[in-house]
Amino acid sequence: MKTAFYIRLIACVTLFVANVCVTNARMVGDKPIGSIPFAIASDSRIYVTAFVNGSDSLRFLVDTGASDVVLNPNSPKLKDRFTIDSHADNLGTSGENTVSYSNQNAIRVGSLHLDKVGCAIIEYPAEYWDGVLGLGILRLFNIEIDYDDFTIYLYATVR
């Protein structure tokens, strides 16, 4: 009987310690330096509200696989909001191609405000999204995507 008791006690302590370690593995001990609220749409993707160069609210897809921020030139909300001033090679799911590029953009998303952001210009159907929030911005931070409160938390990186 004592053996069964000790086995249960050890199992409970092990579960408790495992839960504490998992909790500590998250960045909950650090204070975020910014946050971005998000929504999950019917396509199960994460979308955020962004503003580009003083625009009205824009719907941006969050894509950690995208190397840059992308602006959709078919979006009526982005009409006359950016200037194409260069071209760059873009490696995407459909292969490598040359895309137009717009530098010197001001982007606001959540509490984050960035100037001089370079953005790839890639056409999508207007109803898809106005832009894509990719690694061009996300890699500046350690990020935590919290599905409980629908917020992307931004933490300082150690460089």
Coordinates of C-alpha atoms in Angstrom, one line a residue:
M1 CA 0.0 0.0 0.0
K2 CA 2.8 2.4 0.9
T3 CA 4.4 1.6 -2.5
A4 CA 1.3 2.6 -4.4
F5 CA 1.0 5.8 -2.4
Y6 CA 4.6 6.8 -3.2
I7 CA 4.2 6.0 -6.8
R8 CA 1.2 8.3 -7.0
L9 CA 3.0 10.9 -5.0
I10 CA 6.0 10.8 -7.4
A11 CA 3.7 10.9 -10.4
C12 CA 1.9 14.0 -9.0
V13 CA 5.2 15.8 -8.2
T14 CA 6.5 14.9 -11.7
L15 CA 3.4 16.3 -13.4
F16 CA 3.6 19.5 -11.2
V17 CA 7.3 20.0 -12.0
A18 CA 6.7 19.4 -15.7
N19 CA 3.9 22.0 -15.8
V20 CA 6.0 24.5 -14.0
C21 CA 8.9 24.0 -16.4
V22 CA 6.6 24.3 -19.5
T23 CA 5.1 27.5 -18.1
N24 CA 8.6 28.9 -17.5
A25 CA 9.6 28.0 -21.0
R26 CA 7.2 30.7 -22.3
M27 CA 8.2 34.3 -22.2
V28 CA 5.7 35.1 -19.4
G29 CA 8.5 36.2 -17.1
D30 CA 9.6 38.9 -19.6
K31 CA 7.7 42.1 -20.3
P32 CA 6.7 42.5 -23.9
I33 CA 7.8 45.6 -25.7
G34 CA 4.8 45.6 -28.0
S35 CA 1.7 43.7 -28.9
I36 CA -0.5 43.0 -32.0
P37 CA -4.1 41.9 -31.6
F38 CA -5.2 39.3 -34.2
A39 CA -8.2 37.5 -35.4
I40 CA -8.5 34.0 -36.8
A41 CA -10.7 33.9 -39.9
S42 CA -12.8 31.1 -41.3
D43 CA -9.7 30.0 -43.3
S44 CA -8.0 29.3 -40.0
R45 CA -5.3 31.9 -40.7
I46 CA -4.1 34.8 -38.5
Y47 CA -5.0 38.3 -39.7
V48 CA -4.0 41.6 -38.1
T49 CA -5.1 45.2 -38.7
A50 CA -2.4 47.3 -40.2
F51 CA -2.0 50.9 -41.5
V52 CA 0.4 51.8 -44.3
N53 CA 1.5 55.3 -45.1
G54 CA -1.6 56.9 -43.4
S55 CA -4.1 54.5 -44.9
D56 CA -7.4 53.4 -43.4
S57 CA -7.4 50.0 -41.6
L58 CA -6.0 47.2 -43.8
R59 CA -6.3 43.4 -43.4
F60 CA -2.9 41.7 -43.3
L61 CA -2.2 38.0 -43.3
V62 CA 0.4 37.0 -40.8
D63 CA 2.8 34.6 -42.7
T64 CA 6.0 33.5 -40.9
G65 CA 7.0 31.8 -44.1
A66 CA 7.0 35.1 -46.1
S67 CA 10.4 36.7 -46.2
D68 CA 9.1 40.3 -46.5
V69 CA 6.2 42.5 -45.9
V70 CA 4.0 42.4 -48.9
L71 CA 1.5 45.0 -50.3
N72 CA -1.3 43.9 -52.6
P73 CA -1.5 46.4 -55.4
N74 CA -5.1 45.2 -56.2
S75 CA -6.3 46.4 -52.8
P76 CA -8.4 49.5 -53.3
K77 CA -7.4 50.7 -49.8
L78 CA -3.8 50.9 -50.9
K79 CA -4.4 52.9 -54.0
D80 CA -1.8 55.7 -54.2
R81 CA -0.4 54.7 -50.8
F82 CA 3.0 53.5 -52.0
T83 CA 5.6 54.2 -54.6
I84 CA 7.4 51.5 -56.6
D85 CA 11.1 52.5 -56.5
S86 CA 13.0 49.3 -57.2
H87 CA 12.8 45.6 -58.0
A88 CA 14.1 42.6 -56.1
D89 CA 14.2 38.8 -56.5
N90 CA 11.5 37.0 -54.6
L91 CA 11.6 33.4 -53.7
G92 CA 8.1 32.1 -53.0
T93 CA 6.1 28.9 -53.2
S94 CA 5.8 29.2 -57.0
G95 CA 9.6 29.7 -57.4
E96 CA 11.9 32.7 -57.9
N97 CA 10.8 35.8 -59.7
T98 CA 11.5 39.5 -59.8
V99 CA 8.9 41.7 -58.1
S100 CA 8.4 45.4 -57.7
Y101 CA 9.5 46.9 -54.4
S102 CA 8.5 49.9 -52.4
N103 CA 10.9 51.3 -49.9
Q104 CA 10.4 54.0 -47.2
N105 CA 7.0 52.9 -46.0
A106 CA 5.5 53.7 -42.6
I107 CA 3.7 50.8 -41.1
R108 CA 1.6 50.6 -38.0
V109 CA 0.3 47.3 -36.6
G110 CA -0.8 47.0 -33.0
S111 CA 1.5 49.0 -30.8
L112 CA 4.3 48.7 -33.4
H113 CA 5.2 51.8 -35.5
L114 CA 8.0 51.4 -38.1
D115 CA 9.4 53.8 -40.7
K116 CA 11.4 53.1 -43.8
V117 CA 10.0 49.6 -44.3
G118 CA 10.7 47.9 -47.6
C119 CA 7.7 46.0 -49.0
A120 CA 7.4 43.6 -51.9
I121 CA 4.5 44.4 -54.3
I122 CA 2.8 41.1 -55.1
E123 CA -0.6 40.9 -56.7
Y124 CA -3.4 38.8 -55.1
P125 CA -7.1 39.0 -55.6
A126 CA -8.4 42.1 -53.8
E127 CA -10.7 40.1 -51.6
Y128 CA -7.8 37.9 -50.2
W129 CA -6.0 40.5 -48.1
D130 CA -4.5 44.0 -48.4
G131 CA -1.0 42.8 -47.4
V132 CA 1.1 40.2 -45.7
L133 CA 3.0 40.7 -42.4
G134 CA 6.1 38.6 -43.0
L135 CA 9.6 38.1 -41.5
G136 CA 10.7 41.5 -42.6
I137 CA 9.1 42.8 -39.4
L138 CA 8.6 39.7 -37.3
R139 CA 12.3 38.8 -37.3
L140 CA 13.1 42.0 -35.4
F141 CA 11.6 40.5 -32.3
N142 CA 11.1 37.3 -30.4
I143 CA 7.4 36.7 -30.8
E144 CA 4.8 34.8 -28.8
I145 CA 1.5 34.0 -30.5
D146 CA -1.0 33.7 -27.7
Y147 CA -4.2 32.0 -29.0
D148 CA -5.9 32.4 -25.6
D149 CA -6.1 36.2 -25.8
F150 CA -5.6 36.6 -29.6
T151 CA -2.4 38.7 -29.3
I152 CA 1.0 38.5 -30.8
Y153 CA 3.5 39.6 -28.1
L154 CA 6.8 41.2 -29.2
Y155 CA 9.9 40.8 -27.0
A156 CA 13.3 42.3 -27.3
T157 CA 15.9 40.0 -29.0
V158 CA 19.3 39.5 -27.5
R159 CA 21.8 40.5 -30.1

